[in-house]
RNA sequence: GGGGGAGUGUCCGAGUGGUUAAAGGAGGCAGACUGUAAAUCUGUUAGCUAUGCUUACGUUGGUUCGAAUCCAUCCUCCCCCA
C-alpha cells in the first residue's frame, strides 16, 4: 500500500477536535483497518488521519455502508452499522448508504433463464424502496444523507472494464478469503461469479470515492478489497471500520433472516418487545453495547428489569415512547400477570365444527395431524380450559388458544 | 477429454433387498420449570375420512413376491489427471 505523506505540524485545536470525534466513532468498533500514520510524532490510526484531513480541508468525510436488498426487512443486526453511520452524520460527515441493486443482480444464482434478471431488478428496486424507509429510522435524511445505488455504475461496466478490474487482483488473493477456502476444503461448489463479488463491492468504493467504509467483521475482506482497488487507481484508499456481528435471539448464531432469529426494524412494538424479552441474560449486554448508548454500569440489578429497559429503549427508538410504554404494560399484564391480551383477533369458522378442523381453519396448525398433536400435548384451550379430546366438536363461538402466543375469538361464519 | 465419488425428510447425516415413514443430531412445535428468560427435562416433528391407507430416499424406466438399497437412463454436484 502506498504511503501518503502526512502533514506533520498540525494545530492543536485540530488534533483536539479529531480526538473528540475519534472517541465517539471508535466506540464499539471491532477494527479500524488501514492508513496508520504518525502525526506530530504520535502513532494514529487511519480514522484519526481521515478526521484530521477532513478538519484541515473543511471537507466532510464520505462514509459508505453497503446493503444488498435481498429481502424486504432490515433487522437490528443491520442497525449496528447504521447507528455508527448516524454518529458520523451527527458530526457533520456524509452518510452514503449504498443499496446493492447491481451486486444483487449479478449475484443472482446461476441457472436462471434470461428473463429472470429483469424481473429481479424490479423486485430489487421494490425492496430497495422499503429499505430506504427503514434506514430513515436510524439515519437523518438531511444534507448529510446521500443514498446511492451501485447498479448505476456496475451495470454500465462493459466487458473490457470488467476484465481490467479482474486484472487488479490475483486468484490466490481471492480464495484465501475464509468463506472461499472453507468451501473449497469441504468440496462445496463455488461459482465463478461469487469470486467477482468482492471486486464489485470494492469497485463501489472507487466509484464513490469513499473515505471510510463500514461493515460487519464478516465484511473485512471486501472492505480491504476496496482499499486495494482504490490504491491501484492512485486514489487515497478508504479506511475500513468493522463492527461486531450481533447475535440473534437464540444468542448463538448471528442475527439473520434465514436463521429466523432476528428482530425486524418493522416488527410491531409487541413483537419487538417480546423478542427482546426472550433473549438470554448472557447475551443482553451485547445488545446494550451494540444497539444503545446506555452505560451498562447503570442497569437495574435484576436481569429481567434490565431486559425490560432494553425492550423499552429499542421500541421507543423504532416506534415511539408511547407505544414503548403501552407495550411494556401489555406485556406485564399478559405474561407476568397471565391476563389475556387486549385486542384479540376474531376469526370466522363453520360452527359447529370439529376441533381439529377449526384449529387448521384459523391457521394455528398446518394439518389435522399437527392440530391433533397440539391437543394431545395439552397445548389447546377453549374458553380458557385445556381440552384433550381430539374428537371434540366446537358448538358455539368461544375463545381459542393454541400454545402461549396464538389466540383468537371464534365466531360462526 | 480421461478416471473416481456423491445426491436420503426443514437442515446435517446413518442406512446396501423385507422387521424402513427411514437411526442419530440440529432446528421447529407443545408441555413442565420460569422472568414469554436462558439452561434443563418430557413428548412430538409427511398427509389422510386413521389399529388402516396414500405419498416419500435426484429423474425416468426395469429386475423382484418385495427396492432408499440391485440394473439401465438422464440430470446435478464434488475430487483427481489433462
CSV table of C-alpha atoms (C1' of nucleotides) in Angstrom, one decimal:
chain,number,residue,atom,x,y,z
A,1,UNK,CA,0.0,0.0,0.0
A,2,UNK,CA,1.3,3.4,-1.0
A,3,UNK,CA,2.1,5.8,1.9
A,4,UNK,CA,0.6,9.2,1.5
A,5,UNK,CA,2.9,11.7,3.1
A,6,UNK,CA,1.0,13.0,6.1
A,7,UNK,CA,1.2,16.6,7.3
A,8,UNK,CA,3.2,17.0,10.4
A,9,UNK,CA,2.7,20.3,12.1
A,10,UNK,CA,-1.0,20.1,12.8
A,11,UNK,CA,-2.5,22.7,15.0
A,12,UNK,CA,-3.6,21.6,18.5
A,13,UNK,CA,-7.2,22.6,18.0
A,14,UNK,CA,-7.5,20.3,15.1
A,15,UNK,CA,-5.9,17.4,17.0
A,16,UNK,CA,-8.3,18.0,19.9
A,17,UNK,CA,-11.3,18.1,17.7
A,18,UNK,CA,-10.2,14.9,15.9
A,19,UNK,CA,-9.6,13.2,19.2
A,20,UNK,CA,-13.1,14.2,20.3
A,21,UNK,CA,-14.7,12.7,17.2
A,22,UNK,CA,-12.5,9.7,17.2
A,23,UNK,CA,-13.5,8.8,20.7
A,24,UNK,CA,-17.2,8.8,19.6
A,25,UNK,CA,-16.6,7.0,16.4
A,26,UNK,CA,-14.3,4.3,17.6
A,27,UNK,CA,-16.6,3.2,20.4
A,28,UNK,CA,-17.9,-0.4,19.8
A,29,UNK,CA,-15.8,-0.8,16.7
A,30,UNK,CA,-14.0,-4.1,16.3
A,31,UNK,CA,-11.2,-3.0,14.0
A,32,UNK,CA,-10.0,0.1,12.2
A,33,UNK,CA,-8.1,-1.2,9.2
A,34,UNK,CA,-5.5,0.7,7.1
A,35,UNK,CA,-3.9,4.1,7.0
A,36,UNK,CA,-2.0,4.1,10.3
A,37,UNK,CA,0.4,7.0,10.3
A,38,UNK,CA,2.5,9.1,12.6
A,39,UNK,CA,1.1,12.6,13.1
A,40,UNK,CA,3.1,15.2,15.1
A,41,UNK,CA,5.3,12.3,16.2
A,42,UNK,CA,2.4,10.2,17.5
A,43,UNK,CA,1.0,7.0,16.0
A,44,UNK,CA,-2.5,7.4,14.9
A,45,UNK,CA,-5.0,5.0,13.2
A,46,UNK,CA,-6.5,5.6,9.8
A,47,UNK,CA,-9.7,7.0,11.1
A,48,UNK,CA,-7.8,9.7,13.0
A,49,UNK,CA,-5.8,10.6,9.9
A,50,UNK,CA,-9.0,10.9,7.9
A,51,UNK,CA,-10.6,13.1,10.6
A,52,UNK,CA,-7.6,15.4,10.6
A,53,UNK,CA,-7.7,15.7,6.9
A,54,UNK,CA,-11.3,16.4,7.0
A,55,UNK,CA,-10.9,19.2,9.5
A,56,UNK,CA,-7.9,20.8,7.8
A,57,UNK,CA,-9.6,20.9,4.4
A,58,UNK,CA,-13.0,21.6,5.8
A,59,UNK,CA,-14.4,18.7,3.9
A,60,UNK,CA,-16.8,16.2,5.5
A,61,UNK,CA,-15.8,12.5,5.2
A,62,UNK,CA,-17.8,10.3,2.9
A,63,UNK,CA,-18.9,7.1,4.7
A,64,UNK,CA,-20.2,4.1,2.9
A,65,UNK,CA,-22.2,1.2,4.1
A,66,UNK,CA,-23.4,-1.3,1.6
A,67,UNK,CA,-26.6,-3.3,1.9
A,68,UNK,CA,-27.9,-5.9,-0.6
A,69,UNK,CA,-31.6,-5.7,-0.9
A,70,UNK,CA,-32.2,-9.4,-1.0
A,71,UNK,CA,-35.1,-9.3,1.4
A,72,UNK,CA,-37.6,-6.6,2.4
A,73,UNK,CA,-36.8,-6.3,6.0
A,74,UNK,CA,-33.9,-4.8,7.9
A,75,UNK,CA,-33.3,-6.2,11.3
A,76,UNK,CA,-31.4,-5.0,14.4
A,77,UNK,CA,-28.2,-6.6,13.2
A,78,UNK,CA,-28.2,-4.2,10.3
A,79,UNK,CA,-28.7,-1.2,12.6
A,80,UNK,CA,-25.4,-1.7,14.4
A,81,UNK,CA,-23.5,-0.3,11.4
A,82,UNK,CA,-26.3,2.2,10.6
A,83,UNK,CA,-26.1,3.6,14.1
A,84,UNK,CA,-22.4,4.1,13.6
A,85,UNK,CA,-23.2,5.9,10.4
A,86,UNK,CA,-25.6,8.1,12.2
A,87,UNK,CA,-22.8,9.1,14.6
A,88,UNK,CA,-20.8,10.2,11.6
A,89,UNK,CA,-23.8,12.2,10.4
A,90,UNK,CA,-24.2,13.9,13.8
A,91,UNK,CA,-20.6,15.0,13.5
A,92,UNK,CA,-21.3,16.6,10.1
A,93,UNK,CA,-20.0,13.8,7.8
A,94,UNK,CA,-21.8,12.4,4.8
A,95,UNK,CA,-23.6,9.1,5.1
A,96,UNK,CA,-23.6,7.2,1.9
A,97,UNK,CA,-25.7,4.2,2.3
A,98,UNK,CA,-25.3,2.0,-0.7
A,99,UNK,CA,-28.1,-0.1,-2.0
A,100,UNK,CA,-26.6,-3.0,-3.9
A,101,UNK,CA,-29.1,-3.4,-6.6
A,102,UNK,CA,-26.3,-4.1,-9.0
A,103,UNK,CA,-24.4,-6.6,-6.9
A,104,UNK,CA,-27.6,-8.4,-6.0
A,105,UNK,CA,-28.5,-8.7,-9.7
A,106,UNK,CA,-25.1,-10.0,-10.6
A,107,UNK,CA,-25.1,-12.3,-7.6
A,108,UNK,CA,-28.3,-14.0,-8.6
A,109,UNK,CA,-27.6,-17.7,-8.6
A,110,UNK,CA,-26.7,-19.3,-12.0
A,111,UNK,CA,-29.1,-21.5,-13.9
A,112,UNK,CA,-31.9,-19.0,-14.3
A,113,UNK,CA,-33.5,-18.3,-17.6
A,114,UNK,CA,-32.8,-15.0,-19.3
A,115,UNK,CA,-36.0,-13.2,-18.3
A,116,UNK,CA,-35.4,-13.7,-14.6
A,117,UNK,CA,-32.8,-11.0,-14.0
A,118,UNK,CA,-35.1,-8.3,-15.4
A,119,UNK,CA,-37.9,-9.4,-13.1
A,120,UNK,CA,-35.4,-9.5,-10.3
A,121,UNK,CA,-34.4,-5.9,-11.0
A,122,UNK,CA,-38.0,-4.8,-10.3
A,123,UNK,CA,-38.0,-6.8,-7.2
A,124,UNK,CA,-34.7,-5.4,-6.1
A,125,UNK,CA,-35.9,-1.9,-6.7
A,126,UNK,CA,-39.0,-2.6,-4.7
A,127,UNK,CA,-37.0,-4.0,-1.8
A,128,UNK,CA,-34.7,-1.0,-2.0
A,129,UNK,CA,-37.6,1.3,-1.5
A,130,UNK,CA,-38.7,-0.4,1.7
A,131,UNK,CA,-35.0,-0.3,2.8
A,132,UNK,CA,-35.0,3.4,2.3
A,133,UNK,CA,-37.9,3.8,4.7
A,134,UNK,CA,-36.3,1.6,7.3
A,135,UNK,CA,-32.9,3.3,7.0
A,136,UNK,CA,-34.8,6.5,7.8
A,137,UNK,CA,-35.4,5.2,11.3
A,138,UNK,CA,-31.8,5.4,12.1
A,139,UNK,CA,-30.2,7.9,9.7
A,140,UNK,CA,-31.1,11.6,9.3
A,141,UNK,CA,-32.3,12.4,5.8
A,142,UNK,CA,-30.8,15.9,5.6
A,143,UNK,CA,-27.9,17.2,3.6
A,144,UNK,CA,-25.6,14.7,5.2
A,145,UNK,CA,-27.6,11.9,3.6
A,146,UNK,CA,-26.6,10.7,0.2
A,147,UNK,CA,-28.1,7.4,-0.8
A,148,UNK,CA,-26.5,5.5,-3.8
A,149,UNK,CA,-27.4,2.5,-5.9
A,150,UNK,CA,-24.5,0.6,-7.3
A,151,UNK,CA,-26.5,-0.6,-10.3
A,152,UNK,CA,-25.9,3.0,-11.5
A,153,UNK,CA,-22.3,2.2,-12.3
A,154,UNK,CA,-21.9,-1.6,-12.1
A,155,UNK,CA,-24.5,-2.3,-14.7
A,156,UNK,CA,-22.8,0.2,-17.0
A,157,UNK,CA,-19.4,-1.5,-16.9
A,158,UNK,CA,-18.6,-3.2,-20.2
A,159,UNK,CA,-16.6,-6.4,-20.6
A,160,UNK,CA,-13.4,-4.5,-21.1
A,161,UNK,CA,-13.9,-2.7,-17.8
A,162,UNK,CA,-14.6,-5.9,-16.0
A,163,UNK,CA,-11.5,-7.6,-17.4
A,164,UNK,CA,-9.4,-4.7,-16.3
A,165,UNK,CA,-10.9,-4.9,-12.9
A,166,UNK,CA,-10.2,-8.6,-12.6
A,167,UNK,CA,-6.6,-8.0,-13.6
A,168,UNK,CA,-6.1,-5.9,-10.4
A,169,UNK,CA,-6.4,-9.0,-8.1
A,170,UNK,CA,-5.0,-12.5,-8.1
A,171,UNK,CA,-6.9,-15.7,-7.7
A,172,UNK,CA,-4.7,-16.7,-4.7
A,173,UNK,CA,-5.8,-13.4,-3.0
A,174,UNK,CA,-9.4,-14.1,-3.6
A,175,UNK,CA,-9.5,-17.7,-2.5
A,176,UNK,CA,-7.6,-17.0,0.7
A,177,UNK,CA,-10.7,-15.4,1.9
A,178,UNK,CA,-12.1,-17.7,4.6
A,179,UNK,CA,-15.5,-18.4,3.2
A,180,UNK,CA,-14.0,-19.5,-0.1
A,181,UNK,CA,-11.1,-21.5,1.4
A,182,UNK,CA,-13.5,-23.3,3.7
A,183,UNK,CA,-15.9,-24.2,0.9
A,184,UNK,CA,-13.0,-25.4,-1.2
A,185,UNK,CA,-11.8,-27.6,1.6
A,186,UNK,CA,-15.2,-29.0,2.2
A,187,UNK,CA,-15.8,-29.7,-1.5
A,188,UNK,CA,-18.6,-27.2,-1.7
A,189,UNK,CA,-19.2,-25.6,-5.1
A,190,UNK,CA,-18.1,-22.1,-5.7
A,191,UNK,CA,-19.4,-20.3,-8.8
A,192,UNK,CA,-17.1,-18.0,-10.7
A,193,UNK,CA,-19.4,-15.1,-10.2
A,194,UNK,CA,-19.1,-15.4,-6.5
A,195,UNK,CA,-15.4,-14.7,-6.7
A,196,UNK,CA,-16.3,-11.5,-8.5
A,197,UNK,CA,-18.3,-10.3,-5.6
A,198,UNK,CA,-15.5,-8.7,-3.6
A,199,UNK,CA,-14.3,-6.9,-6.7
A,200,UNK,CA,-17.7,-5.4,-7.4
A,201,UNK,CA,-18.0,-4.2,-3.9
A,202,UNK,CA,-14.5,-2.8,-4.0
A,203,UNK,CA,-15.3,-1.1,-7.2
A,204,UNK,CA,-18.2,0.6,-5.5
A,205,UNK,CA,-15.7,2.4,-3.2
A,206,UNK,CA,-13.8,3.5,-6.3
A,207,UNK,CA,-16.9,4.9,-7.9
A,208,UNK,CA,-18.0,6.6,-4.7
A,209,UNK,CA,-14.5,7.8,-3.7
A,210,UNK,CA,-15.2,6.8,-0.1
A,211,UNK,CA,-13.1,7.9,2.8
A,212,UNK,CA,-14.5,5.2,5.1
A,213,UNK,CA,-16.4,2.0,4.6
A,214,UNK,CA,-18.4,0.4,7.4
A,215,UNK,CA,-19.3,-3.3,7.6
A,216,UNK,CA,-19.6,-6.3,9.9
A,217,UNK,CA,-16.5,-8.2,10.7
A,218,UNK,CA,-17.5,-10.7,8.1
A,219,UNK,CA,-17.0,-8.0,5.5
A,220,UNK,CA,-13.4,-7.4,6.3
A,221,UNK,CA,-12.1,-9.0,3.1
A,222,UNK,CA,-14.5,-7.0,0.9
A,223,UNK,CA,-13.7,-3.8,2.7
A,224,UNK,CA,-10.0,-4.3,2.2
A,225,UNK,CA,-10.6,-5.1,-1.5
A,226,UNK,CA,-12.0,-1.6,-1.8
A,227,UNK,CA,-8.7,-0.2,-0.4
A,228,UNK,CA,-6.7,-2.2,-2.8
A,229,UNK,CA,-8.6,-1.2,-5.9
A,230,UNK,CA,-8.6,2.5,-4.9
A,231,UNK,CA,-4.9,2.3,-4.3
A,232,UNK,CA,-4.3,0.7,-7.7
A,233,UNK,CA,-6.0,3.7,-9.3
A,234,UNK,CA,-4.0,6.2,-7.4
A,235,UNK,CA,-6.8,7.3,-5.1
A,236,UNK,CA,-6.4,7.7,-1.4
A,237,UNK,CA,-7.6,4.4,-0.1
A,238,UNK,CA,-10.6,4.2,2.2
A,239,UNK,CA,-10.3,3.2,5.8
A,240,UNK,CA,-12.3,0.1,6.8
A,241,UNK,CA,-14.1,0.1,10.1
A,242,UNK,CA,-15.6,-3.3,11.1
A,243,UNK,CA,-18.4,-3.7,13.6
A,244,UNK,CA,-19.2,-6.8,15.7
A,245,UNK,CA,-21.9,-9.0,14.4
A,246,UNK,CA,-25.0,-9.0,16.6
A,247,UNK,CA,-26.1,-12.4,17.8
A,248,UNK,CA,-29.8,-13.3,17.1
A,249,UNK,CA,-32.5,-14.0,19.6
A,250,UNK,CA,-31.1,-17.5,20.0
A,251,UNK,CA,-27.9,-16.0,21.4
A,252,UNK,CA,-25.6,-18.1,19.4
A,253,UNK,CA,-25.8,-17.5,15.6
A,254,UNK,CA,-25.5,-14.1,14.1
A,255,UNK,CA,-28.8,-12.4,13.5
A,256,UNK,CA,-30.2,-13.2,10.1
A,257,UNK,CA,-33.4,-13.6,8.4
A,258,UNK,CA,-32.7,-17.1,7.2
A,259,UNK,CA,-32.0,-18.3,10.7
A,260,UNK,CA,-35.3,-16.8,11.9
A,261,UNK,CA,-33.6,-15.3,14.9
A,262,UNK,CA,-34.0,-11.7,14.0
A,263,UNK,CA,-35.8,-8.7,15.4
A,264,UNK,CA,-37.0,-6.7,12.5
A,265,UNK,CA,-36.9,-2.9,12.3
A,266,UNK,CA,-40.5,-3.1,11.1
A,267,UNK,CA,-41.7,-5.6,13.8
A,268,UNK,CA,-44.7,-4.4,15.7
A,269,UNK,CA,-43.9,-3.0,19.2
A,270,UNK,CA,-45.3,-6.1,20.8
A,271,UNK,CA,-43.2,-8.4,18.7
A,272,UNK,CA,-40.1,-6.4,19.2
A,273,UNK,CA,-40.6,-6.2,23.0
A,274,UNK,CA,-41.5,-9.9,23.2
A,275,UNK,CA,-38.5,-11.0,21.2
A,276,UNK,CA,-36.2,-8.9,23.3
A,277,UNK,CA,-37.6,-10.4,26.5
A,278,UNK,CA,-36.9,-13.8,25.2
A,279,UNK,CA,-33.1,-13.3,24.7
A,280,UNK,CA,-30.9,-14.8,27.3
A,281,UNK,CA,-29.4,-12.8,30.1
A,282,UNK,CA,-25.9,-13.7,28.9
A,283,UNK,CA,-26.4,-12.1,25.5
A,284,UNK,CA,-28.2,-9.0,26.9
A,285,UNK,CA,-25.1,-6.9,27.4
A,286,UNK,CA,-24.2,-7.3,23.8
A,287,UNK,CA,-27.5,-5.8,22.8
A,288,UNK,CA,-26.9,-2.9,25.1
A,289,UNK,CA,-23.4,-2.4,23.8
A,290,UNK,CA,-24.2,-2.6,20.1
A,291,UNK,CA,-27.6,-1.1,20.0
A,292,UNK,CA,-27.8,1.6,22.6
A,293,UNK,CA,-25.8,4.3,24.2
A,294,UNK,CA,-26.7,3.2,27.7
A,295,UNK,CA,-23.9,2.6,30.1
A,296,UNK,CA,-24.0,-1.0,31.3
A,297,UNK,CA,-23.0,0.0,34.8
A,298,UNK,CA,-26.2,1.9,35.3
A,299,UNK,CA,-28.5,-1.0,34.6
A,300,UNK,CA,-31.0,-2.3,37.1
A,301,UNK,CA,-29.7,-5.2,39.2
A,302,UNK,CA,-32.3,-7.8,38.2
A,303,UNK,CA,-31.7,-9.0,34.7
A,304,UNK,CA,-35.4,-9.1,33.9
A,305,UNK,CA,-35.7,-5.4,34.7
A,306,UNK,CA,-32.6,-4.6,32.7
A,307,UNK,CA,-34.2,-6.5,29.8
A,308,UNK,CA,-37.4,-4.6,30.1
A,309,UNK,CA,-35.5,-1.4,29.9
A,310,UNK,CA,-33.7,-2.7,26.8
A,311,UNK,CA,-37.1,-3.5,25.3
A,312,UNK,CA,-38.4,-0.1,26.1
A,313,UNK,CA,-35.4,1.7,24.7
A,314,UNK,CA,-35.4,-0.2,21.4
A,315,UNK,CA,-39.2,0.0,20.9
A,316,UNK,CA,-39.0,3.7,21.6
A,317,UNK,CA,-36.3,4.1,19.0
A,318,UNK,CA,-38.0,2.3,16.2
A,319,UNK,CA,-41.6,3.3,17.1
A,320,UNK,CA,-42.1,5.9,19.8
A,321,UNK,CA,-42.1,6.5,23.6
A,322,UNK,CA,-45.9,6.0,23.9
A,323,UNK,CA,-46.0,2.6,22.3
A,324,UNK,CA,-42.9,1.6,24.2
A,325,UNK,CA,-44.8,2.3,27.4
A,326,UNK,CA,-48.1,0.7,26.4
A,327,UNK,CA,-46.3,-2.3,25.0
A,328,UNK,CA,-44.5,-2.9,28.2
A,329,UNK,CA,-47.7,-2.6,30.2
A,330,UNK,CA,-49.5,-5.0,27.9
A,331,UNK,CA,-46.6,-7.4,28.2
A,332,UNK,CA,-46.7,-7.3,32.0
A,333,UNK,CA,-50.4,-7.9,32.1
A,334,UNK,CA,-50.3,-10.7,29.6
A,335,UNK,CA,-47.3,-12.6,30.6
A,336,UNK,CA,-46.3,-11.6,34.1
A,337,UNK,CA,-50.0,-11.4,35.3
A,338,UNK,CA,-51.2,-14.1,33.0
A,339,UNK,CA,-54.0,-12.0,31.6
A,340,UNK,CA,-55.4,-12.2,28.1
A,341,UNK,CA,-54.2,-9.7,25.6
A,342,UNK,CA,-56.3,-6.6,25.0
A,343,UNK,CA,-57.2,-6.9,21.3
A,344,UNK,CA,-57.9,-10.4,20.3
A,345,UNK,CA,-58.4,-11.2,16.6
A,346,UNK,CA,-61.8,-12.5,15.6
A,347,UNK,CA,-61.9,-15.4,13.2
A,348,UNK,CA,-64.9,-16.8,11.4
A,349,UNK,CA,-65.3,-20.6,11.1
A,350,UNK,CA,-68.1,-23.0,10.3
A,351,UNK,CA,-69.7,-23.8,13.7
A,352,UNK,CA,-70.4,-26.3,15.0
A,353,UNK,CA,-67.3,-27.9,13.7
A,354,UNK,CA,-64.7,-30.5,14.7
A,355,UNK,CA,-62.0,-29.0,16.9
A,356,UNK,CA,-59.1,-30.2,14.7
A,357,UNK,CA,-60.7,-28.7,11.6
A,358,UNK,CA,-61.3,-25.4,13.4
A,359,UNK,CA,-57.6,-25.2,14.5
A,360,UNK,CA,-56.5,-25.7,11.0
A,361,UNK,CA,-59.1,-23.3,9.6
A,362,UNK,CA,-57.9,-20.4,11.7
A,363,UNK,CA,-54.3,-21.2,10.7
A,364,UNK,CA,-53.0,-22.3,14.1
A,365,UNK,CA,-51.9,-25.6,12.6
A,366,UNK,CA,-51.0,-26.6,9.1
A,367,UNK,CA,-52.6,-30.0,9.1
A,368,UNK,CA,-55.0,-32.1,11.1
A,369,UNK,CA,-52.2,-34.2,12.3
A,370,UNK,CA,-50.4,-31.2,13.8
A,371,UNK,CA,-53.7,-30.0,15.4
A,372,UNK,CA,-54.2,-33.4,16.9
A,373,UNK,CA,-50.7,-33.4,18.3
A,374,UNK,CA,-51.3,-30.0,19.9
A,375,UNK,CA,-54.5,-31.1,21.5
A,376,UNK,CA,-52.9,-34.4,22.8
A,377,UNK,CA,-50.0,-32.5,24.3
A,378,UNK,CA,-52.2,-30.1,26.1
A,379,UNK,CA,-51.4,-27.0,24.1
A,380,UNK,CA,-55.0,-26.2,23.2
A,381,UNK,CA,-57.5,-24.2,25.3
A,382,UNK,CA,-61.1,-23.4,24.7
A,383,UNK,CA,-62.6,-20.6,26.8
A,384,UNK,CA,-59.5,-20.8,29.0
A,385,UNK,CA,-60.0,-24.6,29.7
A,386,UNK,CA,-57.5,-27.1,28.4
A,387,UNK,CA,-59.0,-29.6,26.1
A,388,UNK,CA,-57.7,-33.1,25.4
A,389,UNK,CA,-60.4,-34.7,23.4
A,390,UNK,CA,-59.3,-34.7,19.8
A,391,UNK,CA,-62.8,-35.7,18.6
A,392,UNK,CA,-64.5,-32.8,20.3
A,393,UNK,CA,-66.9,-30.6,18.5
A,394,UNK,CA,-66.8,-26.8,18.9
A,395,UNK,CA,-70.5,-25.9,19.2
A,396,UNK,CA,-70.7,-22.2,19.8
A,397,UNK,CA,-68.5,-19.1,19.4
A,398,UNK,CA,-65.7,-19.2,22.0
A,399,UNK,CA,-62.1,-18.2,22.8
A,400,UNK,CA,-59.4,-20.5,21.2
A,401,UNK,CA,-55.8,-20.6,22.4
A,402,UNK,CA,-53.0,-22.7,21.0
A,403,UNK,CA,-49.8,-22.5,22.8
A,404,UNK,CA,-48.8,-19.4,24.6
A,405,UNK,CA,-49.0,-17.0,21.7
A,406,UNK,CA,-51.7,-18.0,19.3
A,407,UNK,CA,-55.1,-16.8,20.4
A,408,UNK,CA,-58.3,-15.8,18.7
A,409,UNK,CA,-62.1,-15.4,19.2
A,410,UNK,CA,-64.0,-17.9,17.2
A,411,UNK,CA,-67.3,-16.8,15.6
A,412,UNK,CA,-69.7,-18.6,13.3
A,413,UNK,CA,-69.1,-18.0,9.7
B,1,G,C1',-11.2,-35.0,-22.8
B,2,G,C1',-10.0,-39.3,-19.2
B,3,G,C1',-10.6,-41.6,-14.2
B,4,G,C1',-13.1,-41.7,-9.4
B,5,G,C1',-17.0,-40.3,-5.9
B,6,A,C1',-21.8,-38.4,-4.3
B,7,G,C1',-27.3,-36.9,-4.5
B,8,U,C1',-31.9,-39.6,1.8
B,9,G,C1',-37.2,-35.9,5.5
B,10,U,C1',-36.6,-28.3,7.3
B,11,C,C1',-31.0,-29.0,7.6
B,12,C,C1',-26.8,-32.3,8.7
B,13,G,C1',-26.5,-37.4,8.4
B,14,A,C1',-27.0,-43.3,9.1
B,15,G,C1',-28.9,-46.9,6.3
B,16,U,C1',-26.5,-51.7,0.7
B,17,G,C1',-33.2,-56.4,-0.9
B,18,G,C1',-38.3,-57.4,3.5
B,19,U,C1',-38.9,-56.1,11.0
B,20,U,C1',-37.8,-48.6,7.0
B,21,A,C1',-42.4,-43.2,7.4
B,22,A,C1',-36.5,-44.5,7.2
B,23,A,C1',-31.1,-44.5,13.2
B,24,G,C1',-28.7,-40.2,15.4
B,25,G,C1',-28.1,-35.0,15.7
B,26,A,C1',-29.6,-29.9,14.8
B,27,G,C1',-33.8,-26.9,14.1
B,28,G,C1',-39.2,-26.4,14.8
B,29,C,C1',-43.7,-27.2,17.8
B,30,A,C1',-46.2,-28.4,22.6
B,31,G,C1',-45.8,-29.4,27.9
B,32,A,C1',-43.1,-29.0,32.9
B,33,C,C1',-39.9,-25.4,35.4
B,34,U,C1',-39.5,-19.9,34.9
B,35,G,C1',-38.7,-13.9,34.2
B,36,U,C1',-42.8,-15.3,27.3
B,37,A,C1',-35.9,-15.8,30.3
B,38,A,C1',-31.7,-18.8,29.1
B,39,A,C1',-30.2,-23.7,30.5
B,40,U,C1',-32.6,-28.3,31.7
B,41,C,C1',-36.3,-32.2,31.4
B,42,U,C1',-40.6,-34.7,28.7
B,43,G,C1',-43.3,-35.5,24.4
B,44,U,C1',-43.6,-34.7,19.3
B,45,U,C1',-42.0,-33.5,14.2
B,46,A,C1',-45.2,-36.4,5.8
B,47,G,C1',-50.6,-36.4,4.7
B,48,C,C1',-55.4,-38.6,5.3
B,49,U,C1',-62.2,-39.7,6.1
B,50,A,C1',-56.6,-43.3,10.6
B,51,U,C1',-55.5,-50.1,14.8
B,52,G,C1',-55.8,-48.8,8.1
B,53,C,C1',-54.4,-46.2,3.6
B,54,U,C1',-51.6,-42.8,0.4
B,55,U,C1',-47.1,-40.3,-0.8
B,56,A,C1',-41.7,-40.1,0.1
B,57,C,C1',-34.6,-41.5,-0.2
B,58,G,C1',-32.2,-36.6,-7.5
B,59,U,C1',-35.1,-38.2,-12.8
B,60,U,C1',-37.4,-41.9,-15.8
B,61,G,C1',-37.8,-46.9,-16.6
B,62,G,C1',-36.6,-52.0,-15.3
B,63,U,C1',-35.4,-56.7,-12.2
B,64,U,C1',-38.1,-58.9,-7.9
B,65,C,C1',-43.5,-61.7,-4.3
B,66,G,C1',-40.9,-57.3,-2.2
B,67,A,C1',-36.3,-51.7,-3.8
B,68,A,C1',-33.7,-45.9,-0.4
B,69,U,C1',-30.9,-50.5,-1.1
B,70,C,C1',-29.8,-54.2,-7.5
B,71,C,C1',-29.7,-52.8,-13.1
B,72,A,C1',-30.2,-49.0,-17.0
B,73,U,C1',-31.1,-43.9,-18.4
B,74,C,C1',-30.9,-38.9,-17.8
B,75,C,C1',-30.0,-34.6,-14.5
B,76,U,C1',-27.0,-32.1,-10.8
B,77,C,C1',-22.6,-31.6,-7.8
B,78,C,C1',-17.6,-32.8,-6.0
B,79,C,C1',-12.4,-34.7,-6.4
B,80,C,C1',-8.0,-36.2,-9.3
B,81,C,C1',-5.4,-36.2,-14.1
B,82,A,C1',-5.0,-33.4,-18.8
